[in-house]
Amino acid sequence: MGIKRRQYWGLIFVLPAVIFFALFSYLPMINSFIASFHSKDIISLKAPVFVGFKNYIHIFTSEDFINSIKATIIFAVGCFIPLVTISLLIATVIVSLRRIPWIQNLFKMIYYSPSIVSGVVSATIWLLIFDPRGLANQWLNFIAGNPTPVDFKWLALPAMARLATIIIYFWKYVGYFVIIYFAGLVSIPQSLYEVADIDGASGWKKFLSITIPLLKPTIEFVFIVAFIQCVRTFSIQYVFVQSGSPREPINVVSLNIYTTAMQYHSLGRSTAMSVSLFCFILIFTIVQLRIYRSERVSYV
Amino acid sequence: MRLLKVSTICWLMLACTLFVFAAGEQEKAAKPLQIVQWTHEDPNRTPLEEKWIAEFQSEYPNVRVVRETSPSGKIKEKVLTAFAAMKGPDIFNLEAEDEWQYIVSERVAPVDLEAVEYSSYEALRNEYLPVTFNGALYEGKVYGMPMEITNWCIYINNKYYREVGLDPAKDYPKTWEQMVTVAEKLTIREGEVIKRRGFDFRYPYYLAFFVPMANQLGGTVLTPDGKSAAVDSPAWIKLLRYMADWGPNGHNLGSPTYTNARKTFNRDDNSIAMCISGLYQYDRIKAENEAFLPEVSVVPYPRFEDAVNDNGAAVYGHYYMVNSSSSPEVQEWAWKLIKYFTSHEEEFLDQVGLIIPSKKLLQTDVYRNKKFADVFIEDMRKSNFIMTHESGPKIQDVIKEMVEGVMLSNIPPAEAARRGKQKIDDILGM
């Protein structure tokens, strides 16, 4: 009886969160799914018209959406690999500074601080740096020793616009993943390293045989979160396009969803893109989880 | 027993909530009628409208007006999002090309003739120059009152002309071909980096500045029947080539990625020598940097040497519009307030540089004495009203992609035109 009553109270406490998520997350998701089978202009008072799979057929046969998939893959790969690897290296270096805690804390703060700045603000700050008269050109010209300044056209050339968005994203999120890796690294028992030292293991050997296997749950989390973040990128590309950068090279799927809804007013096509993106992320995440779960290691 | 207590507390909370809602209803009945106005930021217009709102409220104490401003670049999205959610302000204004879709979608109400004190739409239109209502006239009804009807000309910083040995009164560019030569003389570069632009376009308002350039060459956005795009014509390809040459991969005279030319022009900080803007720019310079005014001159919009049409930049406007979802009573008072605003056309022109082209205004000394008003009006007489189409903003977005594609991504003009046509045809077939 006592157990049942506790369960009842648990349900009551959880109910507000369930209602909140149902109203603000699940309901819009279901609505989006339904809307993706309809044709609807977002400001029109006319009722939506059921069009079946027409929106899906249209987006997957349009050059524009295919280009968006390409732009998203280039961005995600260009961002994901440095994010998950360099943040691990930085976290390892910070953990090694455990004997000087104030420096350790200072580095954690320095790396983490950009991640609390909003995407729009980050992009606006970096736009000044990438301006033809900005610091990016000045630094590169200084490093290259160019006698007359060269304009690297950070915001104008397709490849440079892609690189610029990747740099901003990396700068913004690397600290977030450093902190997650840091938390995972400090939770590895120190005694395992001490035993390895007695056995004469090298630093690299300890990293490969102790750190990486025991950090797998953290790595799994970082890989999934970083991938989802990279695929859902929007605000940096939006600010760039608003500032005159060419849309095509950085027209990631999220930006295309926004443009299709807010500028082309086509709610059906934009929700079809959203549902497609959601399915892609879901499938990829399930695959990633399956792979990682089959490789879990425990030394306990 | 505990459950009984919890359920009693829940019922009491529910009763209190209902009581608060009921009290709210009573309070609502006693409250003055509220009109919400959304408009774009304009530091010169704000004090005027706030003064008129205060006067209006003291004359009609039953009305309370809430005026909210947003940056010009953001208000379009803000209004669209609100209307998509079946909300929105009672009064708003956008550029005419953006407002058209609200008219066609029946989201704005036709002008309440009784509230604005006209006997018919014909009588209302007769009070103004013929072009005035081109962006608000739909199926015989007028859907907005003009806040501003204007066109764009070229603003020149005379000081920089003299600095490079040019006479601003004689050597200003009359054609787009001359614009390249003059801009090149005025441009200062350090290596490849532009320190001062001679001139740059007003990206991304392509319907206002770019389509008229295509019109000069005989190009149009749509075919005469309006059923498909005509942006792949030789006139468009020639114009796209001109823009490609203008950009960073051509003569390197300017780019959409540089700071908006119109904004930096007012600062007179050696970053731009010429820009495109409307008559209102003069009063904005006066407000921001009055000492710079003696160095400013204005010349007509250039034409191409082989132009087949003698039009300048597009005539466009902002109309005060009223949300058709607002209650009839709010709509009526909203139109009364708008009438109050627009009856001050002399102050609009004198203090903000906004032209409400009523026939009455053109007879006043305020109009006759307004510096450069003649240059704008003369060019306006030869120009076309901006493209009003329910897909106008979408088409503008496609043109933006075309121009930026040739200027920044090295897409060949013919290919950019082909892709643009395909996209516009797709929009028309939606």
XYZ file of C-alpha atoms in Angstrom:
730
model
C 0.000 0.000 0.000
C 2.866 2.325 1.029
C 4.688 1.653 -2.262
C 1.558 2.333 -4.284
C 1.020 5.669 -2.522
C 4.641 6.670 -3.230
C 4.138 5.817 -6.893
C 1.004 7.956 -6.934
C 2.866 10.967 -5.546
C 5.704 10.423 -8.006
C 3.218 10.585 -10.819
C 1.793 13.857 -9.503
C 5.267 15.403 -9.316
C 6.151 14.290 -12.834
C 2.818 15.352 -14.324
C 3.612 19.113 -14.774
C 6.757 18.283 -16.745
C 4.866 15.713 -18.836
C 2.096 18.244 -19.571
C 4.714 20.925 -20.396
C 6.551 18.665 -22.832
C 3.331 17.385 -24.345
C 2.103 20.935 -24.978
C 5.307 22.575 -26.121
C 7.278 19.723 -27.688
C 5.191 16.715 -28.652
C 2.092 18.587 -29.814
C 4.065 20.885 -32.168
C 5.946 17.819 -33.452
C 2.692 16.028 -34.232
C 1.315 19.219 -35.785
C 4.429 19.550 -37.947
C 4.084 15.971 -39.109
C 0.442 16.561 -40.092
C 1.279 19.931 -41.714
C 3.942 18.283 -43.871
C 1.164 16.529 -45.820
C -0.684 19.780 -46.482
C -0.214 22.858 -48.628
C -0.588 26.055 -46.601
C 0.545 29.665 -46.937
C 1.388 30.841 -43.430
C -0.455 34.145 -43.630
C -3.402 32.979 -45.675
C -6.757 32.482 -43.983
C -7.570 29.649 -46.403
C -7.726 26.158 -44.927
C -4.757 23.821 -45.549
C -5.144 21.517 -48.558
C -4.160 17.840 -48.186
C -1.482 17.011 -50.783
C -0.219 13.625 -49.595
C 3.504 13.088 -50.190
C 3.745 15.957 -52.715
C 5.811 18.155 -50.369
C 8.279 15.307 -49.730
C 8.548 14.508 -53.434
C 9.120 18.193 -54.179
C 11.863 18.766 -51.633
C 13.777 15.599 -52.523
C 13.727 16.481 -56.212
C 14.631 20.158 -55.766
C 18.202 21.326 -56.402
C 17.821 23.695 -53.489
C 17.161 21.046 -50.841
C 19.839 18.716 -52.217
C 22.266 21.653 -51.977
C 21.135 22.183 -48.371
C 21.889 18.555 -47.516
C 25.329 19.000 -49.072
C 25.921 22.258 -47.156
C 24.821 20.590 -43.894
C 27.099 17.573 -44.417
C 30.103 19.802 -45.211
C 29.416 21.911 -42.135
C 28.703 18.956 -39.834
C 31.805 17.021 -40.870
C 33.967 20.158 -40.842
C 32.807 21.010 -37.342
C 32.149 17.637 -35.730
C 35.644 16.120 -36.183
C 37.608 19.058 -34.726
C 35.020 19.551 -31.982
C 35.131 15.997 -30.624
C 38.888 15.531 -30.988
C 40.335 18.909 -30.031
C 37.995 19.301 -27.063
C 39.263 15.916 -25.756
C 42.865 17.034 -26.148
C 42.186 20.332 -24.378
C 40.312 18.550 -21.581
C 43.239 16.130 -21.134
C 45.669 19.047 -20.863
C 43.413 20.788 -18.328
C 43.093 17.606 -16.231
C 46.872 17.308 -16.181
C 46.994 20.729 -14.512
C 45.339 19.355 -11.362
C 48.294 20.437 -9.226
C 47.645 24.104 -10.062
C 43.867 24.326 -9.477
C 43.535 28.067 -10.150
C 45.057 27.703 -13.614
C 42.827 24.688 -14.232
C 39.758 26.723 -13.266
C 40.915 29.708 -15.341
C 41.261 27.542 -18.472
C 37.857 25.934 -17.866
C 36.293 29.383 -17.585
C 38.078 30.732 -20.680
C 37.057 27.779 -22.854
C 33.504 27.585 -21.542
C 32.596 31.288 -21.708
C 31.883 31.483 -25.502
C 29.250 28.758 -25.178
C 27.073 30.989 -22.984
C 27.026 33.710 -25.662
C 24.052 33.439 -28.033
C 24.695 32.264 -31.594
C 23.569 35.573 -33.087
C 25.876 37.583 -30.823
C 28.812 35.261 -31.590
C 28.220 35.587 -35.315
C 27.931 39.376 -35.075
C 31.230 39.629 -33.183
C 32.957 37.405 -35.720
C 31.501 39.358 -38.641
C 33.609 42.306 -37.475
C 36.670 40.046 -37.360
C 35.978 38.673 -40.858
C 35.242 42.120 -42.331
C 37.673 42.934 -45.199
C 39.252 45.527 -42.903
C 38.969 43.255 -39.867
C 41.412 41.314 -37.729
C 41.225 38.037 -39.700
C 42.694 39.615 -42.834
C 45.229 41.587 -40.793
C 46.486 38.514 -38.931
C 46.717 36.349 -42.026
C 48.491 39.079 -43.975
C 50.904 39.528 -41.068
C 51.587 35.782 -40.792
C 51.968 35.431 -44.564
C 54.188 38.537 -44.641
C 52.227 40.028 -47.549
C 53.706 43.415 -48.509
C 50.280 44.642 -49.709
C 47.152 43.413 -47.886
C 45.265 40.570 -49.541
C 41.519 40.320 -48.998
C 40.795 36.689 -48.144
C 37.068 37.391 -48.721
C 35.943 35.536 -45.606
C 32.316 36.457 -46.086
C 32.206 36.486 -49.860
C 33.890 33.390 -51.333
C 31.864 30.168 -50.936
C 34.719 28.145 -49.417
C 35.721 30.960 -47.067
C 32.124 31.527 -45.940
C 31.901 27.811 -45.093
C 35.222 27.921 -43.246
C 34.207 31.073 -41.374
C 30.962 29.499 -40.110
C 32.870 26.369 -39.013
C 35.433 28.490 -37.132
C 32.712 30.379 -35.273
C 30.853 27.201 -34.353
C 34.031 25.516 -33.170
C 34.961 28.578 -31.073
C 31.508 28.683 -29.555
C 31.079 25.019 -28.619
C 34.559 23.639 -27.988
C 34.467 24.807 -24.355
C 31.160 23.074 -23.708
C 32.576 19.724 -24.784
C 35.835 20.382 -22.921
C 33.845 20.626 -19.684
C 31.941 17.402 -20.430
C 35.163 15.540 -21.229
C 36.749 17.056 -18.145
C 33.964 15.667 -15.943
C 34.412 12.232 -17.555
C 38.195 12.291 -17.177
C 38.242 13.195 -13.484
C 35.815 10.364 -12.726
C 38.335 7.724 -13.890
C 39.896 6.165 -10.743
C 43.443 7.414 -10.226
C 44.450 3.988 -8.893
C 44.259 2.524 -12.413
C 46.925 4.951 -13.622
C 49.062 4.197 -10.549
C 48.903 0.450 -11.290
C 49.792 1.155 -14.920
C 52.765 3.258 -13.747
C 54.004 0.325 -11.664
C 53.674 -1.878 -14.753
C 55.790 0.662 -16.668
C 53.111 1.773 -19.116
C 53.876 4.855 -21.245
C 51.630 7.947 -21.251
C 50.240 7.070 -24.695
C 49.579 3.450 -23.615
C 47.703 4.689 -20.518
C 45.652 7.051 -22.686
C 44.701 4.306 -25.146
C 44.166 1.475 -22.643
C 42.681 3.281 -19.628
C 41.440 6.755 -20.551
C 39.701 6.045 -23.846
C 37.930 2.795 -22.823
C 36.702 4.259 -19.511
C 35.695 7.516 -21.158
C 33.462 5.729 -23.667
C 30.116 6.724 -22.081
C 31.257 10.374 -22.153
C 32.577 10.060 -25.699
C 29.265 8.492 -26.712
C 27.368 11.430 -25.205
C 29.699 14.011 -26.789
C 29.501 12.370 -30.224
C 25.706 12.280 -30.206
C 25.221 15.791 -28.819
C 27.926 17.336 -31.048
C 26.489 15.674 -34.126
C 22.937 16.811 -33.384
C 24.154 20.357 -32.652
C 26.148 20.508 -35.903
C 23.267 19.235 -38.027
C 20.798 21.671 -36.441
C 23.025 24.741 -36.896
C 21.118 27.864 -37.875
C 21.877 31.212 -36.252
C 25.426 31.704 -37.575
C 24.398 30.943 -41.164
C 21.329 33.169 -40.753
C 23.402 36.146 -39.591
C 25.916 35.587 -42.398
C 23.208 35.531 -45.078
C 21.574 38.628 -43.574
C 24.953 40.333 -43.783
C 25.294 39.645 -47.484
C 27.202 36.348 -47.639
C 26.209 34.071 -50.524
C 23.420 31.771 -49.371
C 24.137 28.684 -51.457
C 27.341 27.423 -49.760
C 25.961 27.886 -46.239
C 22.289 27.183 -46.882
C 22.095 24.404 -44.278
C 18.820 22.502 -43.862
C 17.697 24.539 -40.820
C 18.228 27.793 -42.716
C 16.336 26.381 -45.694
C 13.458 25.402 -43.361
C 13.368 28.963 -42.062
C 13.539 30.531 -45.546
C 10.844 28.226 -46.915
C 8.494 29.072 -44.046
C 9.239 32.727 -43.342
C 10.128 34.023 -46.785
C 8.366 31.603 -49.128
C 5.483 31.145 -46.641
C 5.223 27.462 -47.555
C 4.416 25.790 -44.263
C 3.924 22.341 -45.827
C 7.309 22.207 -47.540
C 9.166 23.626 -44.544
C 7.580 21.090 -42.181
C 8.377 18.298 -44.668
C 12.018 19.418 -44.452
C 11.793 19.527 -40.635
C 10.333 16.019 -40.438
C 13.031 14.719 -42.816
C 15.759 16.316 -40.703
C 14.207 14.876 -37.526
C 14.078 11.355 -39.033
C 17.693 11.628 -40.178
C 18.897 12.708 -36.723
C 16.800 10.007 -35.032
C 18.127 7.200 -37.252
C 21.706 8.394 -36.930
C 21.422 8.639 -33.134
C 19.926 5.128 -32.835
C 22.734 3.720 -35.001
C 25.356 5.534 -32.921
C 23.830 4.267 -29.650
C 23.773 0.673 -30.924
C 27.434 0.861 -31.961
C 28.577 2.338 -28.649
C 26.545 -0.027 -26.472
C 28.164 -3.037 -28.120
C 31.615 -1.645 -27.266
C 31.209 -0.763 -23.575
C 34.114 -1.686 -21.287
C 34.327 -2.035 -17.495
C 37.387 -2.636 -15.326
C 35.319 -3.074 -12.162
C -7.381 12.007 4.734
C -4.263 13.571 3.198
C -5.719 13.073 -0.263
C -8.847 14.886 0.835
C -6.706 17.852 1.968
C -4.810 17.935 -1.326
C -7.988 17.800 -3.357
C -9.566 20.603 -1.243
C -6.478 22.797 -1.841
C -6.657 22.109 -5.596
C -10.334 23.091 -5.741
C -9.647 26.276 -3.766
C -6.829 27.217 -6.177
C -9.094 26.604 -9.146
C -11.822 28.776 -7.587
C -9.300 31.595 -6.996
C -8.154 31.400 -10.627
C -11.732 31.663 -11.889
C -12.306 34.619 -9.568
C -9.231 36.407 -10.984
C -10.437 35.797 -14.565
C -13.911 37.057 -13.702
C -12.446 40.191 -12.126
C -10.329 40.648 -15.276
C -13.473 40.632 -17.429
C -15.074 43.362 -15.286
C -11.889 45.418 -15.415
C -11.751 45.002 -19.205
C -15.150 46.630 -19.552
C -13.935 49.721 -17.694
C -10.591 49.941 -19.528
C -10.049 52.390 -22.406
C -9.957 50.909 -25.895
C -6.388 49.917 -26.739
C -4.775 50.272 -30.168
C -1.409 48.605 -30.717
C 0.813 50.118 -33.418
C 3.957 48.435 -34.723
C 6.342 50.430 -36.857
C 10.002 50.517 -37.844
C 12.591 52.611 -36.025
C 12.901 56.130 -37.380
C 14.445 58.537 -34.887
C 12.974 61.557 -36.682
C 9.427 60.194 -36.984
C 9.143 58.799 -33.457
C 8.862 62.125 -31.566
C 6.301 63.380 -34.090
C 4.043 60.320 -33.868
C 4.385 60.206 -30.093
C 3.295 63.858 -29.940
C 0.286 63.157 -32.181
C -0.636 60.081 -30.147
C -0.603 62.185 -26.963
C -2.820 64.807 -28.655
C -5.174 62.109 -29.961
C -5.438 60.455 -26.551
C -6.213 63.754 -24.813
C -8.916 64.473 -27.402
C -10.323 60.945 -27.114
C -9.704 59.731 -23.544
C -11.484 56.450 -24.329
C -8.526 55.434 -26.554
C -5.077 54.313 -25.471
C -2.355 53.814 -28.097
C 0.632 51.527 -27.559
C 3.371 52.321 -30.078
C 6.146 49.733 -30.459
C 9.151 50.078 -32.756
C 11.475 47.434 -34.234
C 14.574 47.717 -36.428
C 13.743 48.001 -40.159
C 15.334 44.639 -40.875
C 13.349 42.842 -38.181
C 9.839 44.260 -38.388
C 8.976 42.252 -41.500
C 9.577 38.964 -39.675
C 7.921 40.192 -36.494
C 4.703 41.142 -38.286
C 4.707 37.948 -40.370
C 5.194 35.717 -37.333
C 2.419 37.495 -35.447
C -0.024 37.216 -38.363
C 0.892 33.543 -38.894
C -0.133 32.969 -35.283
C -3.436 34.803 -35.963
C -2.323 37.731 -33.776
C -0.600 40.926 -34.845
C -0.880 44.624 -34.104
C -3.940 46.730 -34.886
C -1.897 49.184 -36.981
C 1.358 48.423 -38.765
C 3.395 49.577 -41.729
C 5.870 47.763 -43.947
C 7.350 48.451 -47.348
C 4.612 48.365 -50.012
C 6.016 45.227 -51.677
C 5.782 43.384 -48.356
C 2.348 44.737 -47.485
C 0.754 43.497 -50.710
C 0.606 39.863 -49.543
C -1.399 40.951 -46.483
C -3.912 42.660 -48.770
C -4.273 39.667 -51.086
C -4.558 37.285 -48.114
C -7.332 39.458 -46.622
C -5.348 40.012 -43.444
C -5.813 43.792 -43.552
C -9.032 45.768 -43.662
C -10.001 48.217 -46.406
C -9.916 51.876 -45.407
C -12.958 52.793 -43.309
C -14.257 55.707 -45.383
C -16.439 57.060 -42.603
C -13.537 57.095 -40.134
C -11.199 58.882 -42.559
C -14.006 61.188 -43.691
C -14.205 60.493 -47.420
C -17.334 59.752 -49.386
C -15.717 57.128 -51.645
C -12.390 55.512 -52.502
C -12.385 57.627 -55.658
C -12.680 60.803 -53.564
C -9.830 59.633 -51.329
C -7.563 58.889 -54.294
C -8.353 62.244 -55.902
C -6.763 64.043 -52.964
C -3.344 62.576 -53.829
C -0.989 62.173 -56.816
C -2.118 59.260 -59.042
C 0.832 56.996 -58.095
C 0.079 57.252 -54.372
C -2.186 54.242 -53.909
C -0.603 51.866 -56.451
C 0.608 49.632 -53.627
C -2.659 49.631 -51.680
C -5.352 49.480 -54.340
C -6.849 46.002 -54.767
C -10.119 45.065 -56.466
C -11.393 48.657 -56.328
C -10.744 49.151 -52.619
C -7.941 51.047 -50.861
C -6.250 49.090 -48.062
C -3.822 51.627 -46.624
C -3.163 55.296 -46.024
C 0.213 56.574 -47.256
C 2.842 57.245 -44.632
C 5.480 57.815 -47.269
C 5.709 57.548 -51.042
C 9.246 57.908 -52.271
C 11.955 56.895 -54.701
C 15.722 56.736 -54.490
C 18.403 58.965 -55.986
C 22.160 59.205 -55.539
C 23.604 61.051 -52.540
C 27.082 62.491 -53.110
C 29.770 63.572 -50.653
C 31.125 66.639 -52.519
C 34.318 66.745 -50.461
C 35.576 63.395 -51.812
C 34.733 64.432 -55.382
C 36.909 67.541 -55.038
C 39.642 65.480 -53.381
C 40.072 63.385 -56.569
C 39.713 66.390 -58.904
C 36.047 65.905 -59.853
C 33.372 68.585 -59.896
C 30.274 67.211 -58.115
C 27.997 69.534 -60.101
C 29.238 68.353 -63.519
C 31.097 65.058 -63.149
C 28.450 63.042 -61.311
C 27.530 59.749 -63.063
C 24.625 60.095 -65.478
C 24.893 56.482 -66.659
C 25.710 53.189 -64.936
C 28.737 52.881 -67.202
C 29.986 56.254 -65.930
C 29.256 55.093 -62.386
C 31.985 52.441 -62.722
C 34.532 55.054 -63.868
C 33.616 57.657 -61.243
C 33.427 55.071 -58.438
C 36.849 53.709 -59.434
C 38.345 57.228 -59.118
C 36.790 57.692 -55.690
C 37.721 54.250 -54.349
C 40.716 53.955 -52.045
C 42.274 50.511 -51.681
C 45.116 49.120 -49.639
C 46.163 46.094 -51.630
C 42.883 44.288 -52.299
C 41.156 45.710 -49.241
C 38.786 48.597 -49.932
C 39.267 51.449 -47.468
C 36.782 53.797 -49.155
C 34.082 52.755 -51.607
C 33.263 55.226 -54.357
C 29.684 53.974 -54.474
C 27.780 50.861 -53.539
C 24.292 49.548 -54.131
C 21.540 49.212 -51.583
C 21.547 45.481 -50.992
C 19.232 43.618 -50.420
C 16.376 45.853 -51.663
C 16.518 44.353 -55.130
C 12.946 45.196 -56.147
C 13.600 48.878 -55.406
C 17.038 49.402 -56.948
C 17.832 46.419 -59.190
C 14.602 45.582 -61.007
C 14.369 49.227 -62.260
C 17.880 48.800 -63.727
C 16.587 45.727 -65.572
C 13.553 47.772 -66.684
C 15.891 50.372 -68.179
C 17.386 47.624 -70.365
C 13.926 46.359 -71.309
C 13.844 43.467 -68.834
C 10.909 42.506 -66.650
C 10.573 40.065 -63.767
C 7.563 38.252 -65.211
C 6.243 37.613 -68.704
C 3.359 39.929 -69.769
C 0.745 37.320 -68.753
C 2.377 37.087 -65.304
C 2.457 33.299 -65.465
C 6.194 32.707 -65.665
C 9.520 34.367 -64.914
C 11.400 36.431 -67.503
C 14.633 36.862 -65.558
C 16.643 34.850 -68.084
C 16.255 37.492 -70.826
C 19.353 39.153 -72.409
C 18.609 42.344 -70.402
C 18.899 40.425 -67.107
C 22.012 38.563 -68.189
C 23.661 41.863 -69.171
C 22.706 43.363 -65.806
C 24.000 40.340 -63.885
C 27.289 40.647 -65.773
C 27.438 44.312 -64.719
C 26.990 43.284 -61.072
C 29.598 40.506 -61.382
C 32.049 43.101 -62.705
C 31.161 45.436 -59.853
C 31.843 42.831 -57.149
C 34.981 41.590 -55.386
C 35.877 39.174 -58.191
C 35.566 41.892 -60.840
C 36.519 45.566 -60.464
C 36.271 45.150 -56.675
C 34.197 48.300 -56.158
C 31.801 46.968 -53.533
C 29.970 43.938 -52.206
C 26.835 42.973 -50.276
C 29.147 41.892 -47.443
C 30.291 45.462 -46.722
C 28.453 47.614 -44.191
C 25.295 49.177 -45.600
C 26.478 52.183 -47.658
C 23.540 54.379 -46.641
C 24.390 54.016 -42.940
C 28.092 54.820 -43.199
C 27.482 57.730 -45.613
C 26.011 59.905 -42.817
C 29.151 59.555 -40.722
C 31.339 61.221 -43.405
C 34.190 59.019 -42.176
C 35.960 58.441 -45.507
C 34.361 54.990 -45.990
C 31.894 55.812 -48.810
C 31.554 58.655 -51.322
C 28.099 57.964 -52.831
C 25.052 55.967 -51.803
C 21.449 55.332 -52.821
C 18.650 56.686 -50.641
C 15.378 58.579 -50.406
C 14.637 62.171 -49.484
C 14.350 61.147 -45.814
C 18.120 60.580 -45.776
C 18.674 64.348 -45.792
C 16.853 64.759 -42.468
C 18.624 61.746 -41.027
C 21.985 63.342 -41.880
C 20.706 66.559 -40.292
C 19.875 64.654 -37.101
C 23.076 62.587 -37.008
C 25.757 64.882 -38.424
C 24.459 68.357 -39.274
C 27.938 69.738 -40.023
C 28.121 67.356 -42.994
C 25.004 68.751 -44.744
C 26.760 71.505 -46.792
C 28.889 68.785 -48.433
C 25.884 66.737 -49.572
C 24.323 66.865 -53.016
C 21.707 64.679 -54.689
C 21.533 63.648 -58.351
C 19.020 61.540 -60.323
C 19.229 57.749 -60.530
C 21.608 56.855 -63.411
C 20.411 55.153 -66.613
C 22.228 52.673 -68.853
C 23.771 54.130 -72.032
C 21.637 51.831 -74.175
C 18.538 52.099 -71.974
C 15.235 51.518 -73.743
C 13.229 52.933 -70.830
C 13.963 56.204 -69.030
C 12.897 55.104 -65.542
C 14.671 55.808 -62.268
C 14.592 53.712 -59.114
C 11.233 52.225 -58.157
C 8.616 54.357 -56.483
C 7.668 52.632 -53.271
C 5.959 53.473 -50.059
C 4.873 52.605 -46.601
C 1.161 52.443 -45.898
C -0.471 52.471 -42.510
C -2.622 49.331 -42.481
C -5.199 47.948 -40.080
C -5.451 44.310 -39.006
C -8.700 42.776 -40.294
C -8.805 40.524 -37.195
C -9.056 43.506 -34.824
C -12.540 44.209 -33.481
C -14.706 46.574 -35.598
C -14.492 49.204 -32.871
C -10.683 49.017 -32.738
C -10.531 49.142 -36.552
C -12.661 52.289 -36.609
C -10.499 54.098 -34.039
C -7.328 52.850 -35.716
C -8.394 54.505 -38.992
C -9.263 57.695 -37.102
C -5.771 57.732 -35.596
C -4.204 57.083 -39.014
C -6.235 59.942 -40.476
C -4.889 62.138 -37.676
C -1.296 61.110 -38.510
C -1.581 61.569 -42.266
C -3.283 64.943 -42.020
C 0.094 66.306 -40.803
C 1.815 65.852 -44.173
C 3.675 69.186 -43.930
C 5.352 68.186 -40.652
C 6.137 64.740 -42.094
C 7.994 66.393 -44.980
C 9.587 69.198 -43.038
C 10.861 67.223 -40.064
C 11.242 63.640 -41.311
C 11.635 64.086 -45.081
C 8.738 61.718 -45.776
C 6.545 62.595 -48.750
C 2.804 61.995 -48.423
C 2.045 63.208 -51.935
C -1.272 64.936 -51.417
C -2.161 67.622 -53.917
C -2.446 70.028 -50.989
C 1.166 69.364 -49.919
C 2.575 70.118 -53.375
C 1.091 73.644 -53.162
C 2.784 74.481 -49.879
C 5.992 76.429 -49.180
C 7.218 73.516 -47.105
C 7.363 71.387 -50.250
C 8.773 74.206 -52.437
C 11.533 75.002 -49.942
C 12.496 71.413 -49.130
C 16.033 70.890 -50.370
C 16.392 68.226 -53.127
C 12.637 67.469 -53.157
C 12.576 68.601 -56.801
C 15.276 66.063 -57.802
C 13.257 63.233 -56.273
C 9.884 64.330 -57.632
C 11.290 64.851 -61.150
C 12.753 61.325 -61.173
C 9.586 59.923 -59.583
C 7.465 61.204 -62.455
C 9.431 58.983 -64.887
C 9.575 55.895 -62.683
C 7.465 52.797 -62.113
C 5.832 51.744 -58.883
C 7.635 48.874 -57.189
C 6.516 45.363 -58.188
C 3.437 44.477 -56.165
C 2.771 40.773 -56.326
C 1.622 38.379 -53.642
C 4.943 36.555 -54.076
C 6.961 39.811 -54.283
C 9.144 39.187 -51.196
C 9.879 35.615 -52.350
C 10.826 36.867 -55.810
C 13.085 39.492 -54.249
C 14.802 36.713 -52.332
C 15.456 34.799 -55.549
C 16.866 37.926 -57.220
C 19.120 38.381 -54.164
C 20.458 34.862 -54.711
C 21.023 35.551 -58.405
C 22.952 38.778 -57.804
C 24.984 37.437 -54.905
C 25.663 34.267 -56.876
C 27.331 36.176 -59.721
C 29.051 38.722 -57.450
C 30.414 36.383 -54.789
C 30.237 32.764 -55.949
C 31.449 33.278 -59.543
C 28.277 31.718 -60.963
C 28.098 32.659 -64.669
C 25.312 35.224 -65.295
C 23.436 32.938 -67.722
C 23.470 30.091 -65.183
C 22.335 32.387 -62.350
C 19.515 33.635 -64.599
C 18.478 30.063 -65.453
C 18.374 29.052 -61.782
C 16.499 32.255 -60.899
C 13.866 31.614 -63.551
C 13.405 28.052 -62.340
C 12.928 29.203 -58.735
C 10.500 31.993 -59.598
C 8.495 29.633 -61.837
C 8.414 27.246 -58.911
C 7.117 30.011 -56.605
C 4.445 31.009 -59.119
C 3.320 27.389 -59.383
C 3.106 26.876 -55.601
